[in-house]
PDB file of N, CA and C in Angstrom:
ATOM      1  N   MET A   1      70.560 -69.641  19.517  1.00  0.00           N
ATOM      2  CA  MET A   1      70.696 -69.491  18.226  1.00  0.00           C
ATOM      3  C   MET A   1      70.525 -68.323  17.752  1.00  0.00           C
ATOM      4  N   MET A   2      71.139 -67.682  16.791  1.00  0.00           N
ATOM      5  CA  MET A   2      70.916 -66.203  16.268  1.00  0.00           C
ATOM      6  C   MET A   2      70.795 -66.537  14.773  1.00  0.00           C
ATOM      7  N   THR A   3      70.470 -65.655  14.250  1.00  0.00           N
ATOM      8  CA  THR A   3      70.165 -65.974  12.190  1.00  0.00           C
ATOM      9  C   THR A   3      70.417 -64.820  11.936  1.00  0.00           C
ATOM     10  N   VAL A   4      71.355 -64.243  11.272  1.00  0.00           N
ATOM     11  CA  VAL A   4      71.415 -62.900  10.952  1.00  0.00           C
ATOM     12  C   VAL A   4      71.227 -63.030   9.901  1.00  0.00           C
ATOM     13  N   VAL A   5      69.782 -62.210   9.105  1.00  0.00           N
ATOM     14  CA  VAL A   5      69.247 -61.644   8.453  1.00  0.00           C
ATOM     15  C   VAL A   5      69.686 -60.841   7.193  1.00  0.00           C
ATOM     16  N   SER A   6      70.073 -59.679   7.496  1.00  0.00           N
ATOM     17  CA  SER A   6      70.512 -58.743   6.758  1.00  0.00           C
ATOM     18  C   SER A   6      71.364 -57.869   7.834  1.00  0.00           C
ATOM     19  N   GLY A   7      72.542 -57.180   7.126  1.00  0.00           N
ATOM     20  CA  GLY A   7      73.337 -56.547   8.144  1.00  0.00           C
ATOM     21  C   GLY A   7      74.408 -56.406   8.171  1.00  0.00           C
ATOM     22  N   GLY A   8      74.959 -55.526   9.245  1.00  0.00           N
ATOM     23  CA  GLY A   8      76.297 -56.158   9.709  1.00  0.00           C
ATOM     24  C   GLY A   8      77.203 -54.835   9.465  1.00  0.00           C
ATOM     25  N   PRO A   9      78.365 -54.941   9.969  1.00  0.00           N
ATOM     26  CA  PRO A   9      79.007 -56.053  11.026  1.00  0.00           C
ATOM     27  C   PRO A   9      78.715 -56.074  12.141  1.00  0.00           C
ATOM     28  N   LEU A  10      78.375 -57.825  12.607  1.00  0.00           N
ATOM     29  CA  LEU A  10      77.828 -58.250  13.647  1.00  0.00           C
ATOM     30  C   LEU A  10      79.165 -59.024  14.321  1.00  0.00           C
ATOM     31  N   THR A  11      79.674 -58.758  15.197  1.00  0.00           N
ATOM     32  CA  THR A  11      80.689 -60.088  16.346  1.00  0.00           C
ATOM     33  C   THR A  11      80.038 -60.597  17.230  1.00  0.00           C
ATOM     34  N   TRP A  12      80.513 -61.667  17.531  1.00  0.00           N
ATOM     35  CA  TRP A  12      80.132 -62.512  18.648  1.00  0.00           C
ATOM     36  C   TRP A  12      81.648 -62.996  19.133  1.00  0.00           C
ATOM     37  N   PHE A  13      81.560 -63.209  20.950  1.00  0.00           N
ATOM     38  CA  PHE A  13      82.725 -63.738  21.004  1.00  0.00           C
ATOM     39  C   PHE A  13      82.243 -65.081  22.493  1.00  0.00           C
ATOM     40  N   PHE A  14      83.409 -65.868  21.927  1.00  0.00           N
ATOM     41  CA  PHE A  14      83.019 -67.086  22.648  1.00  0.00           C
ATOM     42  C   PHE A  14      83.921 -68.063  23.259  1.00  0.00           C
ATOM     43  N   VAL A  15      84.432 -68.025  24.989  1.00  0.00           N
ATOM     44  CA  VAL A  15      85.386 -68.585  25.764  1.00  0.00           C
ATOM     45  C   VAL A  15      85.354 -70.105  25.262  1.00  0.00           C
ATOM     46  N   LEU A  16      86.776 -70.451  25.052  1.00  0.00           N
ATOM     47  CA  LEU A  16      86.755 -71.931  24.813  1.00  0.00           C
ATOM     48  C   LEU A  16      87.276 -72.946  26.105  1.00  0.00           C
ATOM     49  N   PRO A  17      87.066 -73.903  25.940  1.00  0.00           N
ATOM     50  CA  PRO A  17      87.552 -74.675  27.031  1.00  0.00           C
ATOM     51  C   PRO A  17      88.822 -74.430  28.092  1.00  0.00           C
ATOM     52  N   ASP A  18      89.618 -73.610  26.937  1.00  0.00           N
ATOM     53  CA  ASP A  18      91.168 -73.625  27.871  1.00  0.00           C
ATOM     54  C   ASP A  18      90.995 -72.086  28.323  1.00  0.00           C
ATOM     55  N   GLY A  19      90.172 -71.199  27.756  1.00  0.00           N
ATOM     56  CA  GLY A  19      90.177 -69.946  28.549  1.00  0.00           C
ATOM     57  C   GLY A  19      90.071 -68.702  27.483  1.00  0.00           C
ATOM     58  N   VAL A  20      90.397 -69.631  26.219  1.00  0.00           N
ATOM     59  CA  VAL A  20      90.975 -68.487  25.155  1.00  0.00           C
ATOM     60  C   VAL A  20      89.700 -67.845  24.855  1.00  0.00           C
ATOM     61  N   THR A  21      89.683 -66.603  24.526  1.00  0.00           N
ATOM     62  CA  THR A  21      88.079 -66.047  24.005  1.00  0.00           C
ATOM     63  C   THR A  21      88.419 -65.726  22.252  1.00  0.00           C
ATOM     64  N   VAL A  22      87.597 -66.453  21.938  1.00  0.00           N
ATOM     65  CA  VAL A  22      88.105 -65.872  20.165  1.00  0.00           C
ATOM     66  C   VAL A  22      86.499 -65.362  19.559  1.00  0.00           C
ATOM     67  N   ARG A  23      87.068 -64.540  18.339  1.00  0.00           N
ATOM     68  CA  ARG A  23      85.738 -63.675  18.072  1.00  0.00           C
ATOM     69  C   ARG A  23      85.411 -64.121  16.742  1.00  0.00           C
ATOM     70  N   LEU A  24      84.366 -63.796  16.238  1.00  0.00           N
ATOM     71  CA  LEU A  24      83.574 -64.521  14.857  1.00  0.00           C
ATOM     72  C   LEU A  24      82.665 -62.995  14.420  1.00  0.00           C
ATOM     73  N   THR A  25      83.335 -62.178  13.213  1.00  0.00           N
ATOM     74  CA  THR A  25      82.610 -61.628  12.823  1.00  0.00           C
ATOM     75  C   THR A  25      81.897 -61.640  11.567  1.00  0.00           C
ATOM     76  N   ILE A  26      80.384 -61.936  11.518  1.00  0.00           N
ATOM     77  CA  ILE A  26      79.801 -61.556  10.168  1.00  0.00           C
ATOM     78  C   ILE A  26      79.817 -60.331   9.764  1.00  0.00           C
ATOM     79  N   ASP A  27      80.787 -60.167   8.394  1.00  0.00           N
ATOM     80  CA  ASP A  27      80.958 -58.258   7.869  1.00  0.00           C
ATOM     81  C   ASP A  27      79.542 -58.203   7.600  1.00  0.00           C
ATOM     82  N   HIS A  28      78.924 -58.533   6.820  1.00  0.00           N
ATOM     83  CA  HIS A  28      77.528 -57.954   6.169  1.00  0.00           C
ATOM     84  C   HIS A  28      77.104 -58.846   5.437  1.00  0.00           C
ATOM     85  N   VAL A  29      75.503 -59.216   5.412  1.00  0.00           N
ATOM     86  CA  VAL A  29      74.509 -59.841   4.923  1.00  0.00           C
ATOM     87  C   VAL A  29      73.657 -58.940   3.978  1.00  0.00           C
ATOM     88  N   GLY A  30      73.487 -59.266   2.535  1.00  0.00           N
ATOM     89  CA  GLY A  30      72.605 -58.355   1.969  1.00  0.00           C
ATOM     90  C   GLY A  30      71.090 -58.666   1.764  1.00  0.00           C
ATOM     91  N   LEU A  31      70.314 -57.937   1.500  1.00  0.00           N
ATOM     92  CA  LEU A  31      69.113 -58.124   1.099  1.00  0.00           C
ATOM     93  C   LEU A  31      69.097 -59.470   0.015  1.00  0.00           C
ATOM     94  N   ASP A  32      69.629 -59.517  -0.740  1.00  0.00           N
ATOM     95  CA  ASP A  32      69.185 -60.350  -1.427  1.00  0.00           C
ATOM     96  C   ASP A  32      70.316 -62.074  -0.953  1.00  0.00           C
ATOM     97  N   ASP A  33      71.272 -61.946   0.055  1.00  0.00           N
ATOM     98  CA  ASP A  33      72.193 -62.738   0.557  1.00  0.00           C
ATOM     99  C   ASP A  33      71.175 -63.500   1.050  1.00  0.00           C
ATOM    100  N   SER A  34      71.687 -64.993   1.248  1.00  0.00           N
ATOM    101  CA  SER A  34      71.234 -66.126   2.258  1.00  0.00           C
ATOM    102  C   SER A  34      71.397 -65.478   3.958  1.00  0.00           C
ATOM    103  N   ALA A  35      70.709 -66.159   4.578  1.00  0.00           N
ATOM    104  CA  ALA A  35      71.221 -65.394   5.805  1.00  0.00           C
ATOM    105  C   ALA A  35      71.960 -66.278   6.709  1.00  0.00           C
ATOM    106  N   VAL A  36      72.670 -65.815   7.486  1.00  0.00           N
ATOM    107  CA  VAL A  36      73.432 -66.669   8.600  1.00  0.00           C
ATOM    108  C   VAL A  36      73.237 -67.333   9.731  1.00  0.00           C
ATOM    109  N   ARG A  37      73.275 -68.651  10.295  1.00  0.00           N
ATOM    110  CA  ARG A  37      72.836 -68.819  11.448  1.00  0.00           C
ATOM    111  C   ARG A  37      73.886 -69.620  12.463  1.00  0.00           C
ATOM    112  N   LEU A  38      73.936 -68.870  13.303  1.00  0.00           N
ATOM    113  CA  LEU A  38      75.148 -69.571  14.496  1.00  0.00           C
ATOM    114  C   LEU A  38      74.311 -69.777  15.317  1.00  0.00           C
ATOM    115  N   SER A  39      74.737 -71.377  15.769  1.00  0.00           N
ATOM    116  CA  SER A  39      74.255 -72.002  16.784  1.00  0.00           C
ATOM    117  C   SER A  39      75.313 -72.527  17.569  1.00  0.00           C
ATOM    118  N   TYR A  40      75.019 -72.324  18.989  1.00  0.00           N
ATOM    119  CA  TYR A  40      76.367 -72.149  20.087  1.00  0.00           C
ATOM    120  C   TYR A  40      75.670 -72.847  21.536  1.00  0.00           C
ATOM    121  N   PRO A  41      76.215 -72.914  22.491  1.00  0.00           N
ATOM    122  CA  PRO A  41      75.800 -73.805  23.776  1.00  0.00           C
ATOM    123  C   PRO A  41      75.928 -72.494  24.399  1.00  0.00           C
ATOM    124  N   GLY A  42      74.700 -71.932  24.619  1.00  0.00           N
ATOM    125  CA  GLY A  42      74.372 -71.143  25.480  1.00  0.00           C
ATOM    126  C   GLY A  42      74.906 -70.780  26.761  1.00  0.00           C
ATOM    127  N   LEU A  43      75.097 -71.827  27.648  1.00  0.00           N
ATOM    128  CA  LEU A  43      75.479 -72.107  29.091  1.00  0.00           C
ATOM    129  C   LEU A  43      76.832 -71.786  29.248  1.00  0.00           C
ATOM    130  N   GLY A  44      77.814 -71.522  27.909  1.00  0.00           N
ATOM    131  CA  GLY A  44      79.103 -71.599  28.431  1.00  0.00           C
ATOM    132  C   GLY A  44      79.409 -69.382  27.801  1.00  0.00           C
ATOM    133  N   ILE A  45      80.373 -69.431  28.465  1.00  0.00           N
ATOM    134  CA  ILE A  45      80.691 -67.713  28.306  1.00  0.00           C
ATOM    135  C   ILE A  45      80.851 -67.365  26.932  1.00  0.00           C
ATOM    136  N   HIS A  46      79.779 -66.250  26.434  1.00  0.00           N
ATOM    137  CA  HIS A  46      79.674 -65.686  25.397  1.00  0.00           C
ATOM    138  C   HIS A  46      78.805 -64.055  25.300  1.00  0.00           C
ATOM    139  N   GLU A  47      79.241 -63.682  24.328  1.00  0.00           N
ATOM    140  CA  GLU A  47      78.551 -62.398  24.177  1.00  0.00           C
ATOM    141  C   GLU A  47      78.638 -61.602  22.838  1.00  0.00           C
ATOM    142  N   GLY A  48      78.040 -60.895  22.658  1.00  0.00           N
ATOM    143  CA  GLY A  48      77.895 -60.041  21.182  1.00  0.00           C
ATOM    144  C   GLY A  48      78.014 -58.707  21.431  1.00  0.00           C
ATOM    145  N   PHE A  49      78.661 -57.869  20.187  1.00  0.00           N
ATOM    146  CA  PHE A  49      79.081 -56.673  19.868  1.00  0.00           C
ATOM    147  C   PHE A  49      78.388 -56.363  18.836  1.00  0.00           C
ATOM    148  N   LEU A  50      76.856 -55.624  19.067  1.00  0.00           N
ATOM    149  CA  LEU A  50      76.246 -55.755  17.739  1.00  0.00           C
ATOM    150  C   LEU A  50      75.477 -54.393  17.496  1.00  0.00           C
ATOM    151  N   ASP A  51      76.897 -53.726  16.705  1.00  0.00           N
ATOM    152  CA  ASP A  51      76.326 -52.223  16.912  1.00  0.00           C
ATOM    153  C   ASP A  51      76.481 -51.836  15.272  1.00  0.00           C
ATOM    154  N   ALA A  52      75.748 -52.772  14.371  1.00  0.00           N
ATOM    155  CA  ALA A  52      75.665 -52.389  13.046  1.00  0.00           C
ATOM    156  C   ALA A  52      74.739 -51.020  12.959  1.00  0.00           C
ATOM    157  N   GLU A  53      74.837 -50.312  11.940  1.00  0.00           N
ATOM    158  CA  GLU A  53      74.192 -49.308  11.893  1.00  0.00           C
ATOM    159  C   GLU A  53      72.656 -49.707  11.021  1.00  0.00           C
ATOM    160  N   GLN A  54      72.979 -50.791  10.351  1.00  0.00           N
ATOM    161  CA  GLN A  54      71.543 -51.616   9.818  1.00  0.00           C
ATOM    162  C   GLN A  54      71.395 -53.002   9.867  1.00  0.00           C
ATOM    163  N   GLY A  55      70.281 -53.859  10.297  1.00  0.00           N
ATOM    164  CA  GLY A  55      70.440 -55.002   9.983  1.00  0.00           C
ATOM    165  C   GLY A  55      69.279 -55.599  10.954  1.00  0.00           C
ATOM    166  N   LEU A  56      68.820 -57.027  10.823  1.00  0.00           N
ATOM    167  CA  LEU A  56      67.900 -57.805  11.268  1.00  0.00           C
ATOM    168  C   LEU A  56      68.408 -58.500  12.278  1.00  0.00           C
ATOM    169  N   ILE A  57      68.093 -59.198  13.091  1.00  0.00           N
ATOM    170  CA  ILE A  57      68.787 -60.424  14.108  1.00  0.00           C
ATOM    171  C   ILE A  57      67.734 -61.292  14.303  1.00  0.00           C
ATOM    172  N   ILE A  58      67.551 -62.398  14.272  1.00  0.00           N
ATOM    173  CA  ILE A  58      66.280 -63.497  15.228  1.00  0.00           C
ATOM    174  C   ILE A  58      67.109 -64.184  15.927  1.00  0.00           C
ATOM    175  N   ALA A  59      66.845 -64.088  17.179  1.00  0.00           N
ATOM    176  CA  ALA A  59      67.078 -64.724  18.320  1.00  0.00           C
ATOM    177  C   ALA A  59      66.454 -65.804  19.215  1.00  0.00           C
ATOM    178  N   TYR A  60      66.844 -67.233  19.061  1.00  0.00           N
ATOM    179  CA  TYR A  60      65.900 -67.768  19.621  1.00  0.00           C
ATOM    180  C   TYR A  60      66.784 -68.956  20.786  1.00  0.00           C
ATOM    181  N   ALA A  61      66.321 -68.795  21.981  1.00  0.00           N
ATOM    182  CA  ALA A  61      66.907 -69.465  23.044  1.00  0.00           C
ATOM    183  C   ALA A  61      66.185 -70.812  22.929  1.00  0.00           C
ATOM    184  N   HIS A  62      66.889 -72.103  23.329  1.00  0.00           N
ATOM    185  CA  HIS A  62      66.146 -73.429  23.526  1.00  0.00           C
ATOM    186  C   HIS A  62      66.970 -74.111  24.259  1.00  0.00           C
ATOM    187  N   GLY A  63      66.501 -75.523  24.944  1.00  0.00           N
ATOM    188  CA  GLY A  63      67.249 -75.682  25.592  1.00  0.00           C
ATOM    189  C   GLY A  63      66.055 -76.165  26.947  1.00  0.00           C
ATOM    190  N   PRO A  64      66.507 -76.116  28.153  1.00  0.00           N
ATOM    191  CA  PRO A  64      65.477 -76.505  29.007  1.00  0.00           C
ATOM    192  C   PRO A  64      64.368 -75.497  29.608  1.00  0.00           C
ATOM    193  N   GLU A  65      63.497 -75.917  30.147  1.00  0.00           N
ATOM    194  CA  GLU A  65      62.549 -74.731  30.330  1.00  0.00           C
ATOM    195  C   GLU A  65      62.864 -73.640  31.494  1.00  0.00           C
ATOM    196  N   THR A  66      63.450 -73.580  32.049  1.00  0.00           N
ATOM    197  CA  THR A  66      64.155 -72.891  33.205  1.00  0.00           C
ATOM    198  C   THR A  66      65.453 -73.302  33.045  1.00  0.00           C
ATOM    199  N   PHE A  67      66.229 -71.839  33.275  1.00  0.00           N
ATOM    200  CA  PHE A  67      67.704 -71.737  33.384  1.00  0.00           C
ATOM    201  C   PHE A  67      68.242 -70.373  33.999  1.00  0.00           C
ATOM    202  N   VAL A  68      69.386 -70.599  34.495  1.00  0.00           N
ATOM    203  CA  VAL A  68      70.091 -69.477  35.268  1.00  0.00           C
ATOM    204  C   VAL A  68      71.036 -68.935  34.649  1.00  0.00           C
ATOM    205  N   MET A  69      70.738 -67.258  34.583  1.00  0.00           N
ATOM    206  CA  MET A  69      71.692 -66.481  34.029  1.00  0.00           C
ATOM    207  C   MET A  69      72.456 -66.241  35.270  1.00  0.00           C
ATOM    208  N   ARG A  70      74.131 -66.594  34.862  1.00  0.00           N
ATOM    209  CA  ARG A  70      75.200 -66.229  35.659  1.00  0.00           C
ATOM    210  C   ARG A  70      75.863 -65.162  35.194  1.00  0.00           C
ATOM    211  N   TYR A  71      76.094 -64.300  35.632  1.00  0.00           N
ATOM    212  CA  TYR A  71      76.991 -62.842  35.634  1.00  0.00           C
ATOM    213  C   TYR A  71      78.269 -63.192  36.398  1.00  0.00           C
ATOM    214  N   ASP A  72      78.367 -63.645  37.471  1.00  0.00           N
ATOM    215  CA  ASP A  72      79.252 -63.367  38.617  1.00  0.00           C
ATOM    216  C   ASP A  72      79.484 -64.500  39.514  1.00  0.00           C
ATOM    217  N   GLU A  73      79.411 -65.606  38.862  1.00  0.00           N
ATOM    218  CA  GLU A  73      79.158 -67.080  39.784  1.00  0.00           C
ATOM    219  C   GLU A  73      80.734 -68.126  39.805  1.00  0.00           C
ATOM    220  N   PRO A  74      81.111 -67.983  40.712  1.00  0.00           N
ATOM    221  CA  PRO A  74      82.704 -68.684  40.945  1.00  0.00           C
ATOM    222  C   PRO A  74      82.294 -70.042  40.124  1.00  0.00           C
ATOM    223  N   SER A  75      81.139 -70.916  39.803  1.00  0.00           N
ATOM    224  CA  SER A  75      80.997 -72.277  39.462  1.00  0.00           C
ATOM    225  C   SER A  75      81.035 -72.504  37.974  1.00  0.00           C
ATOM    226  N   VAL A  76      81.007 -71.122  37.142  1.00  0.00           N
ATOM    227  CA  VAL A  76      81.123 -71.575  36.360  1.00  0.00           C
ATOM    228  C   VAL A  76      82.586 -71.198  35.343  1.00  0.00           C
ATOM    229  N   SER A  77      82.788 -72.342  34.485  1.00  0.00           N
ATOM    230  CA  SER A  77      84.074 -72.516  33.884  1.00  0.00           C
ATOM    231  C   SER A  77      84.849 -71.079  33.854  1.00  0.00           C
ATOM    232  N   HIS A  78      85.663 -70.703  33.675  1.00  0.00           N
ATOM    233  CA  HIS A  78      86.674 -69.956  33.930  1.00  0.00           C
ATOM    234  C   HIS A  78      85.872 -68.156  34.328  1.00  0.00           C
ATOM    235  N   SER A  79      85.255 -68.541  35.534  1.00  0.00           N
ATOM    236  CA  SER A  79      84.474 -67.016  35.595  1.00  0.00           C
ATOM    237  C   SER A  79      85.496 -66.303  35.994  1.00  0.00           C
ATOM    238  N   GLU A  80      86.548 -66.060  36.124  1.00  0.00           N
ATOM    239  CA  GLU A  80      87.390 -64.902  36.150  1.00  0.00           C
ATOM    240  C   GLU A  80      87.249 -63.789  34.874  1.00  0.00           C
ATOM    241  N   LEU A  81      86.736 -64.851  33.817  1.00  0.00           N
ATOM    242  CA  LEU A  81      86.489 -63.714  32.684  1.00  0.00           C
ATOM    243  C   LEU A  81      85.409 -63.145  32.532  1.00  0.00           C
ATOM    244  N   LEU A  82      84.533 -63.161  33.334  1.00  0.00           N
ATOM    245  CA  LEU A  82      83.092 -62.889  33.641  1.00  0.00           C
ATOM    246  C   LEU A  82      83.307 -61.324  33.049  1.00  0.00           C
ATOM    247  N   GLY A  83      83.129 -60.481  32.680  1.00  0.00           N
ATOM    248  CA  GLY A  83      83.032 -58.885  32.414  1.00  0.00           C
ATOM    249  C   GLY A  83      84.724 -58.156  32.039  1.00  0.00           C
ATOM    250  N   THR A  84      85.025 -59.513  31.086  1.00  0.00           N
ATOM    251  CA  THR A  84      86.022 -58.729  30.733  1.00  0.00           C
ATOM    252  C   THR A  84      86.127 -59.403  28.900  1.00  0.00           C
ATOM    253  N   ASN A  85      87.047 -58.873  28.310  1.00  0.00           N
ATOM    254  CA  ASN A  85      86.835 -58.957  26.962  1.00  0.00           C
ATOM    255  C   ASN A  85      87.985 -58.539  26.624  1.00  0.00           C
ATOM    256  N   PRO A  86      89.071 -59.459  26.028  1.00  0.00           N
ATOM    257  CA  PRO A  86      90.638 -59.117  25.512  1.00  0.00           C
ATOM    258  C   PRO A  86      90.554 -58.095  23.871  1.00  0.00           C
ATOM    259  N   TRP A  87      89.103 -58.130  23.176  1.00  0.00           N
ATOM    260  CA  TRP A  87      89.153 -57.744  22.041  1.00  0.00           C
ATOM    261  C   TRP A  87      88.520 -56.648  22.157  1.00  0.00           C
ATOM    262  N   ILE A  88      87.763 -55.951  23.400  1.00  0.00           N
ATOM    263  CA  ILE A  88      87.240 -54.535  23.487  1.00  0.00           C
ATOM    264  C   ILE A  88      88.008 -53.525  24.144  1.00  0.00           C
ATOM    265  N   ASP A  89      87.697 -52.376  23.989  1.00  0.00           N
ATOM    266  CA  ASP A  89      88.306 -51.099  24.579  1.00  0.00           C
ATOM    267  C   ASP A  89      87.565 -50.444  25.130  1.00  0.00           C
ATOM    268  N   PHE A  90      87.458 -50.831  26.837  1.00  0.00           N
ATOM    269  CA  PHE A  90      86.407 -50.041  27.808  1.00  0.00           C
ATOM    270  C   PHE A  90      87.311 -48.892  27.598  1.00  0.00           C
ATOM    271  N   SER A  91      87.896 -48.095  27.368  1.00  0.00           N
ATOM    272  CA  SER A  91      88.587 -46.873  28.037  1.00  0.00           C
ATOM    273  C   SER A  91      87.707 -45.612  27.712  1.00  0.00           C
ATOM    274  N   SER A  92      86.522 -45.774  26.646  1.00  0.00           N
ATOM    275  CA  SER A  92      85.978 -44.569  27.055  1.00  0.00           C
ATOM    276  C   SER A  92      84.584 -45.080  27.071  1.00  0.00           C
ATOM    277  N   ASN A  93      83.503 -43.940  27.131  1.00  0.00           N
ATOM    278  CA  ASN A  93      82.396 -44.327  27.097  1.00  0.00           C
ATOM    279  C   ASN A  93      81.914 -45.301  26.533  1.00  0.00           C
ATOM    280  N   THR A  94      82.346 -45.681  24.941  1.00  0.00           N
ATOM    281  CA  THR A  94      81.768 -46.243  24.062  1.00  0.00           C
ATOM    282  C   THR A  94      82.684 -47.084  23.888  1.00  0.00           C
ATOM    283  N   PRO A  95      82.162 -48.724  23.891  1.00  0.00           N
ATOM    284  CA  PRO A  95      83.556 -49.510  23.818  1.00  0.00           C
ATOM    285  C   PRO A  95      83.990 -49.437  22.221  1.00  0.00           C
ATOM    286  N   LYS A  96      84.731 -49.766  22.043  1.00  0.00           N
ATOM    287  CA  LYS A  96      85.417 -50.054  20.906  1.00  0.00           C
ATOM    288  C   LYS A  96      86.019 -51.634  20.536  1.00  0.00           C
ATOM    289  N   LEU A  97      86.086 -52.066  19.108  1.00  0.00           N
ATOM    290  CA  LEU A  97      86.515 -53.467  19.082  1.00  0.00           C
ATOM    291  C   LEU A  97      87.939 -52.791  18.849  1.00  0.00           C
ATOM    292  N   PHE A  98      88.827 -53.908  19.447  1.00  0.00           N
ATOM    293  CA  PHE A  98      90.263 -53.861  18.653  1.00  0.00           C
ATOM    294  C   PHE A  98      90.038 -54.762  17.366  1.00  0.00           C
ATOM    295  N   LYS A  99      91.165 -54.460  16.538  1.00  0.00           N
ATOM    296  CA  LYS A  99      91.443 -55.483  15.189  1.00  0.00           C
ATOM    297  C   LYS A  99      92.216 -56.732  15.456  1.00  0.00           C
ATOM    298  N   LYS A 100      92.793 -56.759  16.860  1.00  0.00           N
ATOM    299  CA  LYS A 100      93.564 -57.705  17.070  1.00  0.00           C
ATOM    300  C   LYS A 100      93.648 -57.508  18.914  1.00  0.00           C
ATOM    301  N   VAL A 101      93.942 -58.624  19.348  1.00  0.00           N
ATOM    302  CA  VAL A 101      94.147 -58.550  20.592  1.00  0.00           C
ATOM    303  C   VAL A 101      95.552 -58.015  21.120  1.00  0.00           C
ATOM    304  N   LYS A 102      95.408 -57.210  21.917  1.00  0.00           N
ATOM    305  CA  LYS A 102      96.757 -56.678  22.828  1.00  0.00           C
ATOM    306  C   LYS A 102      97.672 -57.684  23.331  1.00  0.00           C
TER     307      LYS A 102
END
């Protein structure tokens, strides 16, 4: 679970059951705004692109007492997508977000 207390833009990506990678961006949470909470099943493929110049995020992992992080594991659904993201331009030293998927 992630709670955006302030700042932005902050972007997350999630792989859906059909293998499509979707993007969710919180443009900005002001100091006088209510926080925004994202809750998602962390065992699915997901990632964050957190490059805001200012902000505060609180992350809280909940679930089993122990679990295994999988970075290259063929048993993960859509494991061929691990290490890829159609929303991110990796062609330079500093990755950048595409405005839309190519």
